[in-house]
Amino acid sequence: MSDQPKGVFIDDVEFPFDDSSSILAFTDKALGDKIIPTLCNDDNLNPYGACRVCSVEVQQSEDAPKRTVASCHTPIAPGMRIYTNSESVKKLRKNIVELVLSDHPPDCLTCEVNGNCELQDVAASVGVRQIRYAKGDNHCDREKDLSHAYMRMDLSKCINCSRCVRACDEVQGQFTLTMTGRGFESRITTDNDMLFGDSSCVSCGACAQTCPTSAISDVFQSKSVEADKTVRTTCSYCGVGCNLEVAVKNDEVLSIRAPQDAVNAGHTCLKGRYAFKFYNHEDRLTSPLIRKDGVLTPCSWDEALDFIKGKFESIKQDHGPDAIAGISSARCTNEENYMFQKMIRQLVGTNNIDCCARVCHSPTAWGMQQSFGTGAGTNSTADIPLADLMIVIGANPTAAHPVTGAKIKQQAMSGATLIVIDPVRTELARMADHHLQLKPGTNVAVLNMIQYYIVEAGLLDHEFIKERCEGGEDFIEQIKELDVDAMAEISGLDKEDVKAVAIAYASANNAMEFHGLGVTEHSQGTKTVMLISNLAMMTGNLGRPGVGVNPLRGQNNVQGAADMGCQPHHGPGYLWMDQKDVQDFYEDKLGLPTPTTPGRKIPEMFDGAVDGSLKALWIFAEDVVQTDPNTHHVVKAMQGLDLLVVQEIFMSETAKMADVVLPGTTFLEKSGTFTNTERRIQQVNAAVKPLPGTKTDGQIIVEMMRKLGLDQPDFDAAEVLKEVASVVSFFEGVTWEGLAASPMGLQWPVNKKGEDTQILHIGEFKRGKGKFHYHDWKESEELTKHKNEYPFILTTSRELQHYNCATMTRRTSNVQILTKDVIMLNPRDAKAKDLISGDRATLKSDRGQVTLDVEVTDRVKKGVVRTTFHFPEVLINEVTSGVTDEETKCPEYKIVAVDVLKAS
Ligand SMILES: Nc1nc2c(c(=O)[nH]1)N[C@H]1C(S)=C(S)[C@@H](COP(=O)(O)OP(=O)(O)OC[C@H]3O[C@@H](n4cnc5c(=O)[nH]c(N)nc54)[C@H](O)[C@@H]3O)O[C@H]1N2
Ligand SMILES: Nc1nc2c(c(=O)[nH]1)N[C@H]1C(S)=C(S)[C@@H](COP(=O)(O)OP(=O)(O)OC[C@H]3O[C@@H](n4cnc5c(=O)[nH]c(N)nc54)[C@H](O)[C@@H]3O)O[C@H]1N2
Ligand SMILES: [Mo]
């Protein structure tokens, strides 16, 4: 009996001991209910032990004396006896809360703060009904700070629990908020006592979410408004796939919070949490439009869809189905994408279907496919705390994938080595142990050097290479021949710096790799991805937790759009469309004919529209005029079409050129699923009804399919998902109900039993052996041709506050935070060009020119300039080139030969 592990007694009831970190965590878990009141505690933050409201009495064992301890930070031990509600504890808690209230606005207990104030709840739970002690005169009259676009600060309500400070440090890693002063003088400040709106705050809202009073709160939540319901859904911005809890009142969104039991664990960025007001903005499209006498004119749905049908029929008759094409949407759901490609393939009869994966991570998918047999990320962001080393190549996650970026930041701050390879000094580069600030377009040279030095240092994982890979020996022989001096010269790096990175990477126990568009959007994009795969294979960093090749996929559902078959060569589930057995498989499953001719990729669609071989294009939620390269060529393509259909929520630059505009709905108004960058399939649930005049995108597609001859019921995401699961092998066990029951979603492949997969390639690669490839560096044609006339290299990337063409974020308060695209210029170049910050400069390339404001900064090296592509007033893609990745035709947005001229 004495050998039996001892349990823990909570109020004399025994529970089995477990690995909980504290008495509070143990009790919450054992009882499944939070019976111990807390104030300074938040499950998302480290225990703090400041307020002592969570005090309990404990005995270490049956005969030991009773002690009063703060349960949040006292470790649990076997045999412990916990008294959660003894008389002395009750008295203590009540006293503490009364003291807290003594320095709090006197109307606290009657104030209606969002119907939801933790302090009031705690006061009620400890039996405080009135404030006994005299009101302190310290901070009740502090002025409100209303300078922030999304949060208000009212420190008269602050109880100094430090939760906001800790959230800013421990969740976002921003360190904007601090506690200054002592005793009654102590208070929260931002940076150097700046106004909240002028501070270094990145508006993630973690402070407002954790604040137990309303000392920091969301500006949207108007006082005393209580939500009718909250709806759990998935964010429609980037590929992180944050879950959102949307509070709704009278069919209007009140506010958004981040749930704890989700991939984003109580965190989001300002886009997910605050930038939602676009959804009912007055600029929303609310009627179908047809161009009549050159003007887009409102019409009925029937008129719009019949018009498209008529055009499709006559084009098919005169030119065949391959004169029609569709571009699907990585912003929209799996079910919508599946139906859209089905409409184009099975009803129009062509493989001319593509999506924005083309302009984004198509090289990732194809490169990893060739190395490993699957194009998707190998691990999960949940692995980040297990990594000893993180290498971030051509990605800027603190801006583009902020919740993942914050995790990487936290892991680096807790001691993991961070390596950044980027021509720009990004936020992560600033804190990195190694920043290789290479010349844009030289990834292959740099990765080859890293591989060379790993071989030279003898740090190869021979066993992994021999057992799990092929082509290793040849590759190693080739890499030994590398001219490292030449590569150092080409990349503009010091050899020793690259060597140090190679040794650090290959020596780490668990090295996790992340990459983004700085890898893919290049003429050697696919090749670079294969070299990244080599790095992981040669060091055995695959097939277990805390390692892997982890592309930071862009759009919320770019993984899903490709999974659903929105690429010309791959049908749903990545089956090759040119194979007879695949064509038969789809015919058999769907009972509809399958096209057999090869389809066009997006750039080929545009070329076809210019040369007259493509007559009609349906663009579903992409703003190609603003976001595809070489705008002049794109506009010419749009003008060359007989029919341009644009399915949009706003009058985008592309919609302005359409013959027919179909008003769809935002993610807040529809249901379905998105698949995030970790292959995680998650539910999207409508929070509000579609705006009058609009239809959900799935319903628009279904109604068009009916016009094209396929009789079927109204769009129902759950029903479409059933069809998807019957066609796509790795969705086999995915059901609407199964997803509803999984707050973390399900990572594909999902087997028949509904079990998902966190890590790919355990024991064996999808293709059997992992394959090594060797590639030489080659200068981009853009530079070879134009560098003499246009001596600067322009690279374009993103900012935190705006999202791609920014139709959405420009219609939120994010425009107050970031108002325009600017060009970053190194001080030496600025001097040579007689430019200072705030001047206007013209960027000129072989394709065109744009003028924008200058920011002089040493974040870019001499000879390199950088801007974003979020504002149509600039339309930066006027200057970008038609050069693409050799294998996948992904545009080379990251290198443009330009000259910089002072604008008059
Ligand atoms: N806030 C915000 N978030 C977004 C988006 C947005 O528009 N705004 N868009 C979403 C989409 S669609 C995508 S695809 C992702 C993209 O997210 P990221 O992949 O992070 O995209 P970028 O910021 O365009 O580029 C990443 C980095 O590549 C670097 N780079 C440029 N040239 C080179 C090079 O030659 N070599 C190397 N090593 N690096 C280079 C740039 O300096 C930049 O820091 O973000 C998604 N998330
Ligand atoms: N210079 C430069 N250009 C780039 C890049 C770069 O790095 N540099 N990056 C490229 C990359 S990676 C990408 S992915 C592309 C992205 O380019 P786009 O895909 O064109 O960009 P988004 O802003 O995401 O545009 C989506 C459109 O869909 C609409 N929309 C959003 N949600 C919905 C919905 O639910 N229903 C409907 N019907 N419409 C909706 C929006 O209003 C918007 O007009 O841009 C590329 N362009
Ligand atoms: Mo993207």
Short mmCIF file of C-alpha atoms in Angstrom, two decimals, residues 349-676:
data_model
loop_
_atom_site.label_atom_id
_atom_site.label_comp_id
_atom_site.label_asym_id
_atom_site.label_seq_id
_atom_site.Cartn_x
_atom_site.Cartn_y
_atom_site.Cartn_z
CA GLY A 349 -14.36 21.46 -69.78
CA THR A 350 -10.81 22.80 -69.39
CA ASN A 351 -7.80 22.38 -67.11
CA ASN A 352 -7.24 26.16 -67.28
CA ILE A 353 -7.52 26.61 -63.52
CA ASP A 354 -4.92 28.16 -61.27
CA CYS A 355 -4.68 30.16 -58.04
CA CYS A 356 -2.35 32.59 -56.31
CA ALA A 357 -0.14 29.72 -55.10
CA ARG A 358 1.37 30.31 -58.53
CA VAL A 359 2.68 33.75 -57.60
CA CYS A 360 3.59 32.72 -54.08
CA HIS A 361 4.75 29.28 -52.91
CA SER A 362 4.44 27.14 -56.06
CA PRO A 363 8.24 26.64 -55.92
CA THR A 364 7.89 25.35 -52.35
CA ALA A 365 5.29 22.81 -53.37
CA TRP A 366 7.25 21.63 -56.40
CA GLY A 367 10.69 21.74 -54.77
CA MET A 368 9.63 19.81 -51.67
CA GLN A 369 7.68 17.39 -53.83
CA GLN A 370 10.89 16.53 -55.67
CA SER A 371 12.95 16.23 -52.48
CA PHE A 372 10.45 14.50 -50.20
CA GLY A 373 7.41 13.50 -52.26
CA THR A 374 5.03 15.99 -50.62
CA GLY A 375 4.95 19.72 -51.15
CA ALA A 376 3.61 20.63 -47.71
CA GLY A 377 5.34 21.82 -44.52
CA THR A 378 6.80 18.91 -42.57
CA ASN A 379 6.23 20.04 -38.95
CA SER A 380 4.01 22.29 -36.83
CA THR A 381 4.48 25.66 -35.24
CA ALA A 382 3.78 23.92 -31.92
CA ASP A 383 7.28 22.44 -32.36
CA ILE A 384 8.98 25.82 -32.02
CA PRO A 385 9.61 25.48 -28.27
CA LEU A 386 11.52 22.25 -29.05
CA ALA A 387 13.96 23.85 -31.50
CA ASP A 388 17.53 24.60 -30.39
CA LEU A 389 18.14 26.54 -33.56
CA MET A 390 15.84 28.30 -36.01
CA ILE A 391 16.89 29.42 -39.46
CA VAL A 392 14.62 31.90 -41.21
CA ILE A 393 15.36 32.32 -44.91
CA GLY A 394 13.60 34.99 -46.95
CA ALA A 395 10.69 35.38 -44.56
CA ASN A 396 9.62 38.17 -42.26
CA PRO A 397 7.21 36.39 -39.92
CA THR A 398 6.86 39.13 -37.30
CA ALA A 399 5.07 41.11 -40.04
CA ALA A 400 3.64 38.44 -42.32
CA HIS A 401 2.84 35.60 -39.89
CA PRO A 402 2.80 37.55 -36.65
CA VAL A 403 1.65 34.84 -34.24
CA THR A 404 4.30 32.43 -35.53
CA GLY A 405 6.80 35.30 -35.63
CA ALA A 406 6.13 36.01 -31.96
CA LYS A 407 6.71 32.32 -31.11
CA ILE A 408 10.03 32.37 -32.96
CA LYS A 409 10.95 35.55 -31.11
CA GLN A 410 10.07 34.03 -27.73
CA GLN A 411 12.09 30.92 -28.48
CA ALA A 412 15.09 33.03 -29.51
CA MET A 413 14.77 35.08 -26.31
CA SER A 414 14.73 31.90 -24.28
CA GLY A 415 18.11 30.92 -25.69
CA ALA A 416 17.64 29.11 -29.01
CA THR A 417 20.03 30.20 -31.76
CA LEU A 418 18.41 32.34 -34.47
CA ILE A 419 19.81 32.68 -37.98
CA VAL A 420 18.25 35.06 -40.50
CA ILE A 421 19.15 35.12 -44.18
CA ASP A 422 17.60 38.26 -45.68
CA PRO A 423 18.81 41.31 -47.64
CA VAL A 424 16.75 43.52 -45.30
CA ARG A 425 17.41 43.94 -41.57
CA THR A 426 14.03 42.63 -40.43
CA GLU A 427 12.81 42.60 -36.83
CA LEU A 428 14.06 39.04 -36.39
CA ALA A 429 17.37 39.92 -38.08
CA ARG A 430 17.91 42.62 -35.46
CA MET A 431 17.78 40.07 -32.67
CA ALA A 432 19.42 37.18 -34.54
CA ASP A 433 22.69 35.53 -33.54
CA HIS A 434 23.62 35.53 -37.22
CA HIS A 435 22.20 37.76 -39.93
CA LEU A 436 23.46 36.97 -43.42
CA GLN A 437 22.48 40.15 -45.27
CA LEU A 438 22.95 38.76 -48.73
CA LYS A 439 22.48 40.54 -52.05
CA PRO A 440 18.95 39.75 -53.35
CA GLY A 441 18.91 36.86 -55.79
CA THR A 442 21.89 34.97 -54.36
CA ASN A 443 20.18 32.34 -52.19
CA VAL A 444 21.57 29.46 -54.22
CA ALA A 445 25.12 30.79 -53.82
CA VAL A 446 24.68 31.18 -50.05
CA LEU A 447 22.99 27.81 -49.46
CA ASN A 448 25.69 26.11 -51.50
CA MET A 449 28.30 27.75 -49.30
CA ILE A 450 26.49 26.56 -46.17
CA GLN A 451 26.35 23.02 -47.54
CA TYR A 452 30.03 23.21 -48.48
CA TYR A 453 31.06 24.23 -44.98
CA ILE A 454 28.92 21.51 -43.38
CA VAL A 455 30.73 18.94 -45.49
CA GLU A 456 34.09 20.55 -44.80
CA ALA A 457 33.49 20.51 -41.04
CA GLY A 458 32.51 16.84 -41.17
CA LEU A 459 29.13 17.54 -39.61
CA LEU A 460 27.07 15.32 -41.90
CA ASP A 461 24.51 12.88 -40.49
CA HIS A 462 25.90 9.92 -42.43
CA GLU A 463 23.38 7.47 -41.08
CA PHE A 464 20.38 9.57 -42.10
CA ILE A 465 21.87 10.19 -45.56
CA LYS A 466 22.58 6.50 -46.07
CA GLU A 467 19.41 5.03 -44.61
CA ARG A 468 16.80 7.54 -45.65
CA CYS A 469 18.08 9.37 -48.74
CA GLU A 470 19.38 8.90 -52.26
CA GLY A 471 21.86 10.86 -54.36
CA GLY A 472 23.82 11.87 -51.25
CA GLU A 473 27.24 10.71 -52.39
CA ASP A 474 27.09 12.42 -55.78
CA PHE A 475 25.79 15.57 -54.18
CA ILE A 476 28.61 15.67 -51.63
CA GLU A 477 31.22 15.19 -54.37
CA GLN A 478 29.71 18.07 -56.34
CA ILE A 479 29.45 20.43 -53.41
CA LYS A 480 33.11 19.87 -52.54
CA GLU A 481 34.01 21.46 -55.89
CA LEU A 482 32.26 24.73 -55.03
CA ASP A 483 34.25 27.93 -55.52
CA VAL A 484 33.40 29.50 -52.15
CA ASP A 485 35.37 32.66 -52.82
CA ALA A 486 33.38 33.35 -55.96
CA MET A 487 30.10 32.67 -54.10
CA ALA A 488 31.09 35.00 -51.26
CA GLU A 489 31.79 37.73 -53.78
CA ILE A 490 28.46 37.15 -55.56
CA SER A 491 26.41 37.21 -52.39
CA GLY A 492 28.29 40.11 -50.83
CA LEU A 493 28.93 38.10 -47.65
CA ASP A 494 31.99 37.31 -45.58
CA LYS A 495 32.97 33.63 -45.91
CA GLU A 496 33.61 33.30 -42.20
CA ASP A 497 30.07 34.47 -41.36
CA VAL A 498 28.61 31.84 -43.65
CA LYS A 499 30.87 29.18 -42.18
CA ALA A 500 29.74 30.08 -38.66
CA VAL A 501 26.11 29.68 -39.75
CA ALA A 502 26.87 26.30 -41.34
CA ILE A 503 28.54 25.01 -38.21
CA ALA A 504 25.83 26.33 -35.90
CA TYR A 505 23.08 24.77 -38.02
CA ALA A 506 24.73 21.39 -38.40
CA SER A 507 25.73 21.22 -34.72
CA ALA A 508 22.27 21.89 -33.29
CA ASN A 509 20.33 18.98 -31.86
CA ASN A 510 17.06 20.22 -33.29
CA ALA A 511 17.26 22.71 -36.14
CA MET A 512 13.99 24.04 -37.51
CA GLU A 513 13.89 25.82 -40.88
CA PHE A 514 11.36 28.43 -42.00
CA HIS A 515 11.21 30.06 -45.40
CA GLY A 516 9.10 32.50 -47.32
CA LEU A 517 8.91 34.45 -50.53
CA GLY A 518 12.51 35.62 -50.36
CA VAL A 519 13.17 32.01 -51.37
CA THR A 520 10.35 31.29 -53.80
CA GLU A 521 9.81 34.49 -55.78
CA HIS A 522 13.01 34.15 -57.78
CA SER A 523 14.07 32.62 -61.08
CA GLN A 524 15.82 29.91 -59.03
CA GLY A 525 12.97 29.57 -56.49
CA THR A 526 12.29 25.85 -56.85
CA LYS A 527 16.02 25.10 -56.86
CA THR A 528 16.49 27.08 -53.65
CA VAL A 529 13.73 25.06 -51.97
CA MET A 530 15.50 21.83 -52.94
CA LEU A 531 18.73 23.13 -51.38
CA ILE A 532 16.85 23.90 -48.18
CA SER A 533 15.60 20.31 -48.25
CA ASN A 534 19.20 19.14 -48.72
CA LEU A 535 20.27 21.06 -45.62
CA ALA A 536 17.67 19.29 -43.50
CA MET A 537 18.49 15.88 -44.97
CA MET A 538 22.28 16.15 -44.68
CA THR A 539 21.93 16.99 -40.98
CA GLY A 540 19.08 14.59 -40.23
CA ASN A 541 16.69 17.38 -39.27
CA LEU A 542 13.51 15.66 -40.49
CA GLY A 543 10.85 13.25 -39.31
CA ARG A 544 10.73 14.18 -35.62
CA PRO A 545 9.49 17.05 -33.42
CA GLY A 546 11.32 20.39 -33.39
CA VAL A 547 12.91 20.16 -36.84
CA GLY A 548 11.87 20.11 -40.50
CA VAL A 549 11.32 22.31 -43.51
CA ASN A 550 8.51 24.71 -42.71
CA PRO A 551 7.38 27.03 -45.47
CA LEU A 552 5.40 29.97 -44.14
CA ARG A 553 2.59 29.67 -46.66
CA GLY A 554 0.96 32.98 -47.41
CA GLN A 555 -2.78 33.16 -47.75
CA ASN A 556 -5.16 31.73 -45.17
CA ASN A 557 -6.10 28.95 -47.57
CA VAL A 558 -3.36 28.72 -50.17
CA GLN A 559 -2.55 25.21 -48.97
CA GLY A 560 -6.21 24.34 -49.35
CA ALA A 561 -6.68 25.88 -52.80
CA ALA A 562 -3.86 23.67 -54.09
CA ASP A 563 -5.14 20.61 -52.16
CA MET A 564 -8.56 21.14 -53.77
CA GLY A 565 -7.07 21.00 -57.27
CA CYS A 566 -6.87 24.67 -58.24
CA GLN A 567 -3.76 24.17 -60.37
CA PRO A 568 -3.75 23.20 -64.04
CA HIS A 569 -1.69 20.02 -63.72
CA HIS A 570 -3.13 18.72 -60.43
CA GLY A 571 -6.72 17.80 -59.70
CA PRO A 572 -8.13 17.55 -56.16
CA GLY A 573 -5.63 15.61 -54.01
CA TYR A 574 -2.64 16.33 -56.32
CA LEU A 575 -3.46 13.69 -58.91
CA TRP A 576 -1.78 14.37 -62.26
CA MET A 577 -4.39 15.49 -64.76
CA ASP A 578 -2.44 14.18 -67.77
CA GLN A 579 -2.76 10.55 -66.63
CA LYS A 580 -5.52 8.45 -68.11
CA ASP A 581 -6.21 6.56 -64.88
CA VAL A 582 -6.61 9.86 -63.03
CA GLN A 583 -9.04 11.17 -65.64
CA ASP A 584 -11.00 7.93 -65.30
CA PHE A 585 -10.94 8.19 -61.50
CA TYR A 586 -12.54 11.65 -61.52
CA GLU A 587 -15.09 10.67 -64.19
CA ASP A 588 -16.04 7.69 -62.15
CA LYS A 589 -16.30 9.59 -58.86
CA LEU A 590 -18.14 12.62 -60.21
CA GLY A 591 -20.12 11.11 -63.04
CA LEU A 592 -18.98 13.97 -65.27
CA PRO A 593 -16.45 14.22 -68.12
CA THR A 594 -12.88 15.27 -67.25
CA PRO A 595 -10.77 17.48 -69.53
CA THR A 596 -7.67 15.90 -71.05
CA THR A 597 -5.72 18.79 -72.58
CA PRO A 598 -3.01 20.55 -70.49
CA GLY A 599 -4.13 23.68 -68.66
CA ARG A 600 -2.55 27.12 -68.50
CA LYS A 601 -0.78 28.64 -65.52
CA ILE A 602 -1.68 32.26 -64.64
CA PRO A 603 1.14 33.89 -66.68
CA GLU A 604 0.19 31.68 -69.62
CA MET A 605 -3.44 32.79 -69.25
CA PHE A 606 -2.34 36.42 -69.51
CA ASP A 607 -0.10 35.67 -72.50
CA GLY A 608 -3.05 33.90 -74.12
CA ALA A 609 -5.34 36.88 -73.50
CA VAL A 610 -2.78 39.14 -75.17
CA ASP A 611 -2.18 36.83 -78.16
CA GLY A 612 -5.91 36.17 -78.59
CA SER A 613 -5.99 32.45 -77.75
CA LEU A 614 -7.75 33.00 -74.41
CA LYS A 615 -11.15 34.67 -74.66
CA ALA A 616 -12.74 34.48 -71.22
CA LEU A 617 -11.40 34.59 -67.68
CA TRP A 618 -13.28 34.27 -64.38
CA ILE A 619 -11.26 35.66 -61.51
CA PHE A 620 -12.46 34.62 -58.09
CA ALA A 621 -11.08 36.90 -55.32
CA GLU A 622 -7.72 37.94 -56.66
CA ASP A 623 -6.69 41.43 -57.62
CA VAL A 624 -4.31 40.58 -60.43
CA VAL A 625 -4.10 44.15 -61.75
CA GLN A 626 -2.56 45.31 -58.50
CA THR A 627 -0.70 42.20 -57.43
CA ASP A 628 0.56 40.36 -60.52
CA PRO A 629 3.88 41.50 -61.95
CA ASN A 630 4.26 43.90 -64.87
CA THR A 631 0.90 45.66 -64.54
CA HIS A 632 1.05 47.01 -68.07
CA HIS A 633 1.04 43.45 -69.42
CA VAL A 634 -1.74 42.38 -67.03
CA VAL A 635 -3.93 45.32 -68.06
CA LYS A 636 -3.31 44.50 -71.70
CA ALA A 637 -4.40 40.92 -71.00
CA MET A 638 -7.61 42.06 -69.27
CA GLN A 639 -8.37 44.36 -72.20
CA GLY A 640 -7.72 41.55 -74.68
CA LEU A 641 -10.45 39.29 -73.24
CA ASP A 642 -13.98 39.02 -74.63
CA LEU A 643 -15.26 38.29 -71.15
CA LEU A 644 -13.78 39.11 -67.76
CA VAL A 645 -15.81 37.97 -64.75
CA VAL A 646 -14.65 39.15 -61.32
CA GLN A 647 -16.12 37.68 -58.15
CA GLU A 648 -15.24 40.19 -55.43
CA ILE A 649 -16.26 41.91 -52.25
CA PHE A 650 -14.84 45.31 -53.28
CA MET A 651 -14.34 47.26 -56.50
CA SER A 652 -10.69 46.17 -56.77
CA GLU A 653 -8.39 47.41 -59.53
CA THR A 654 -9.24 44.20 -61.40
CA ALA A 655 -13.00 44.46 -60.80
CA LYS A 656 -12.90 47.93 -62.35
CA MET A 657 -11.93 46.27 -65.66
CA ALA A 658 -14.56 43.49 -65.54
CA ASP A 659 -17.46 42.85 -67.90
CA VAL A 660 -19.38 41.17 -65.09
CA VAL A 661 -18.89 41.68 -61.35
CA LEU A 662 -20.39 39.18 -58.90
CA PRO A 663 -20.66 40.37 -55.27
CA GLY A 664 -19.50 37.62 -52.90
CA THR A 665 -19.25 37.66 -49.13
CA THR A 666 -16.49 37.92 -46.54
CA PHE A 667 -15.38 35.09 -44.28
CA LEU A 668 -17.50 36.54 -41.47
CA GLU A 669 -20.64 35.83 -43.49
CA LYS A 670 -20.01 32.26 -44.61
CA SER A 671 -19.08 28.76 -43.51
CA GLY A 672 -16.58 26.19 -44.73
CA THR A 673 -12.98 25.21 -43.98
CA PHE A 674 -9.51 26.74 -44.44
CA THR A 675 -6.25 24.73 -44.37
CA ASN A 676 -3.36 26.57 -42.77
#
